Tab-separated table of C-alpha atoms in Angstrom:
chain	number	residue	atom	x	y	z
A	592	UNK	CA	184.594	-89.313	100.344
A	593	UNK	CA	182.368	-92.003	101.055
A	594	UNK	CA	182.651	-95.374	99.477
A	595	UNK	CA	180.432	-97.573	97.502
A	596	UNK	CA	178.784	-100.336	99.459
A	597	UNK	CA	178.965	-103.623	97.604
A	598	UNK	CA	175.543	-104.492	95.744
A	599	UNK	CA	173.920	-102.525	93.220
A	600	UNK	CA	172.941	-98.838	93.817
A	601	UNK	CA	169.232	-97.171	92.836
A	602	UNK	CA	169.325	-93.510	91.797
A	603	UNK	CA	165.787	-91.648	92.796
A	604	UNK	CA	164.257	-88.347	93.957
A	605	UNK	CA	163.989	-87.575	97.096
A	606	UNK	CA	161.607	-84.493	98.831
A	607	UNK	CA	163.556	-82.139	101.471
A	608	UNK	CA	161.087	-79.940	102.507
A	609	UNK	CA	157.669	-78.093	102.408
A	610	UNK	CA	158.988	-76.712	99.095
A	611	UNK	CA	159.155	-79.376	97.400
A	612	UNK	CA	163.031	-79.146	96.754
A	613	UNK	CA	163.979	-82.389	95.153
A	614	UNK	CA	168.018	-83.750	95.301
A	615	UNK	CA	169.534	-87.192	93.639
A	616	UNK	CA	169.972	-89.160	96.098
A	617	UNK	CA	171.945	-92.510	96.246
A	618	UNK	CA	170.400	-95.651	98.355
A	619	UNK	CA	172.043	-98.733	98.244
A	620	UNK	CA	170.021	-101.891	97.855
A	621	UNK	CA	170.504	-105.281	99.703
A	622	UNK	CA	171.447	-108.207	97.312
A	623	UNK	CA	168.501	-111.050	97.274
A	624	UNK	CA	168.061	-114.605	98.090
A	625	UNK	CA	169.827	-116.659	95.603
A	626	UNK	CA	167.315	-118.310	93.812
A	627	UNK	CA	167.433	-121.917	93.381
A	628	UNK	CA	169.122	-123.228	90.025
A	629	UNK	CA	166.351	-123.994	87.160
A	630	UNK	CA	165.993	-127.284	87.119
A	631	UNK	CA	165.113	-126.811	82.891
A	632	UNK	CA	168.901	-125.538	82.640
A	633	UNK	CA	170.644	-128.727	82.222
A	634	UNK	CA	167.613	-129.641	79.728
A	635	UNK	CA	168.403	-126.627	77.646
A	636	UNK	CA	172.255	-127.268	78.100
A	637	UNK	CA	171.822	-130.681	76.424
A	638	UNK	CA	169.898	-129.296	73.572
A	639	UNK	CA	171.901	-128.985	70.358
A	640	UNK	CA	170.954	-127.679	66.766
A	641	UNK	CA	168.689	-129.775	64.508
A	642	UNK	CA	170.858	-131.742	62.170
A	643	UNK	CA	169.968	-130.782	58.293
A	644	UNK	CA	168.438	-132.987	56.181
A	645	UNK	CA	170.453	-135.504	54.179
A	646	UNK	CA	170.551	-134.032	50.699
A	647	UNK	CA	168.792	-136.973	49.219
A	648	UNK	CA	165.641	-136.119	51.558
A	649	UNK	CA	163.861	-133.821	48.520
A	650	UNK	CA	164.073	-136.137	45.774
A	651	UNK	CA	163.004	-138.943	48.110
A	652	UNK	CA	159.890	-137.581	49.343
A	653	UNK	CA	159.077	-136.093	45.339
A	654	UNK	CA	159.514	-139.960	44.079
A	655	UNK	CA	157.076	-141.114	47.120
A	656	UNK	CA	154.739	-138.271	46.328
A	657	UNK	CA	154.659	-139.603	42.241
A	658	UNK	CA	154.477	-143.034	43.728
A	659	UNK	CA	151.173	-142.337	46.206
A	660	UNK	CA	149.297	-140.769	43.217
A	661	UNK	CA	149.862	-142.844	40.757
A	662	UNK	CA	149.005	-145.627	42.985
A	663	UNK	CA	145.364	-143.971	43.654
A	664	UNK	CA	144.765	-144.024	40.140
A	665	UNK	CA	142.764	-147.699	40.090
A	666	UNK	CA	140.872	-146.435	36.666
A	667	UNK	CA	137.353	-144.886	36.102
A	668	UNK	CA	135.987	-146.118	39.296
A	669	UNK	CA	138.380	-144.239	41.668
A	670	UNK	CA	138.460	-141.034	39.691
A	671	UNK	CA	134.766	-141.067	40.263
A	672	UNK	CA	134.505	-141.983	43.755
A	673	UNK	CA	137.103	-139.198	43.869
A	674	UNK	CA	134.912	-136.519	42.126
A	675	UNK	CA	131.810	-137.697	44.063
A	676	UNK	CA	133.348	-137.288	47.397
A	677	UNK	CA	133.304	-133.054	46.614
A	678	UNK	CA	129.761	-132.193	48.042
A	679	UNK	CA	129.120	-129.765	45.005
A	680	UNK	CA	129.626	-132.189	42.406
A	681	UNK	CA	127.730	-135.303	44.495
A	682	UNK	CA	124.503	-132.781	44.249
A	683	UNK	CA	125.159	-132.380	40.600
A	684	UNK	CA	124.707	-135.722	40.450
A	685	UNK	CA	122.020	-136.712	42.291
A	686	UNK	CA	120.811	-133.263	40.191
A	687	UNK	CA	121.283	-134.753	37.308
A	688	UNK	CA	120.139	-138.321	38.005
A	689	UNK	CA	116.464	-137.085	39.007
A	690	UNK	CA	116.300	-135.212	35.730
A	691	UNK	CA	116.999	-138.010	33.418
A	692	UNK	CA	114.401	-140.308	35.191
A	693	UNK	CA	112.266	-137.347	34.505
A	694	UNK	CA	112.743	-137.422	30.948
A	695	UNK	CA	112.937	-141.152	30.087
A	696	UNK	CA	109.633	-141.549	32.433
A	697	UNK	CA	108.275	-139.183	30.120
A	698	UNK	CA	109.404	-140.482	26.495
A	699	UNK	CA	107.467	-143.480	27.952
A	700	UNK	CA	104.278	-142.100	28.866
A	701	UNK	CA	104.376	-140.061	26.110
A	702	UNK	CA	105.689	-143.522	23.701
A	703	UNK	CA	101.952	-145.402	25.525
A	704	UNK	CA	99.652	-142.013	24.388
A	705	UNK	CA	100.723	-142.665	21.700
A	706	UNK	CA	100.209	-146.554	20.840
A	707	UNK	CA	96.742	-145.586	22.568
A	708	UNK	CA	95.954	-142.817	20.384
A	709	UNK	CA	96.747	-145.152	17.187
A	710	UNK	CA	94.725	-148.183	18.944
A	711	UNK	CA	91.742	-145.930	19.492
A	712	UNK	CA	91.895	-144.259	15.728
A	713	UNK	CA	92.254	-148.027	14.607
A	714	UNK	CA	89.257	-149.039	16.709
A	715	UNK	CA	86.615	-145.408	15.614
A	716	UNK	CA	87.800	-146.312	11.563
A	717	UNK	CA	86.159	-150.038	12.799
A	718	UNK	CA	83.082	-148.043	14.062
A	719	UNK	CA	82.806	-146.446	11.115
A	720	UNK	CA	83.382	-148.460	8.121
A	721	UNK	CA	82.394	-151.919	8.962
A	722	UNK	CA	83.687	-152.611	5.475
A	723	UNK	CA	87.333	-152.233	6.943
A	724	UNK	CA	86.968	-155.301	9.557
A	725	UNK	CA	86.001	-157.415	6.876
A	726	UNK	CA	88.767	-156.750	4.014
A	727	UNK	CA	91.167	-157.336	6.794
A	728	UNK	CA	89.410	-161.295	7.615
A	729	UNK	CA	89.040	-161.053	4.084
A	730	UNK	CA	92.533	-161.238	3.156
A	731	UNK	CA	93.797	-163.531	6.735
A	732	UNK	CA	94.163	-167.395	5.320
């Protein structure tokens, strides 16, 4: 009987012949270099588990999160700032804004057709009925 070498051992296949006959044969392989220690290991010795919150820690950031937003609410100003900063609703806006000139610039050029249109009715009843100047001199003191 033949004893183990020291090291570890590889089992494998091994061809004897033209036949292809196959046994399980034993090889013993040679230890390796030592490798050099990691120089991370002492790092990862010294690490130790995360130490868990204090159990205050949840209420305490809540209360700074009430505190933050009710300190961004300044009034009217800040809200809108704060709605204008959202691209959709800043082209609303601007939307919006151009459409109202719109419409006020035409109340008054519609508001000056009209004074026109009375002025030039006023001026043709003139034309007409001469009679019309003169009860209105007529009646001026």
């Amino acid at each position: 009987m033949v004893a183990p070498a020291a090291g570890p051992t590889k089992l494998f296949l091994e061809d004897f012949g033209p036949r292809r006959c196959y046994a399980v044969c034993r090889r013993y392989i040679r230890a390796t270099m030592p490798t050099p220690p990691d120089p991370l290991d002492p790092l990862l010795d010294l690490w130790k588990e995360p130490h868990k919150p204090a159990p205050s820690l949840a209420p305490e950031v809540w209360r700074r999160i009430l505190l933050e937003e009710a300190g961004s609410r300044d009034g009217f100003w800040a809200d809108a700032a704060a709605w204008l900063s959202r691209p959709p609703f800043a082209a609303m806006f601007v939307a919006s804004c151009a459409l109202l000139g719109l419409f006020l610039a035409e109340v008054r050029v519609n508001r000056e057709q009209r004074e026109r249109s009375s002025q030039l009715a006023r001026s043709y009843l003139l034309l007409i009925d001469p009679l019309l100047k003169a009860g209105t001199e007529g009646k001026a003191p």
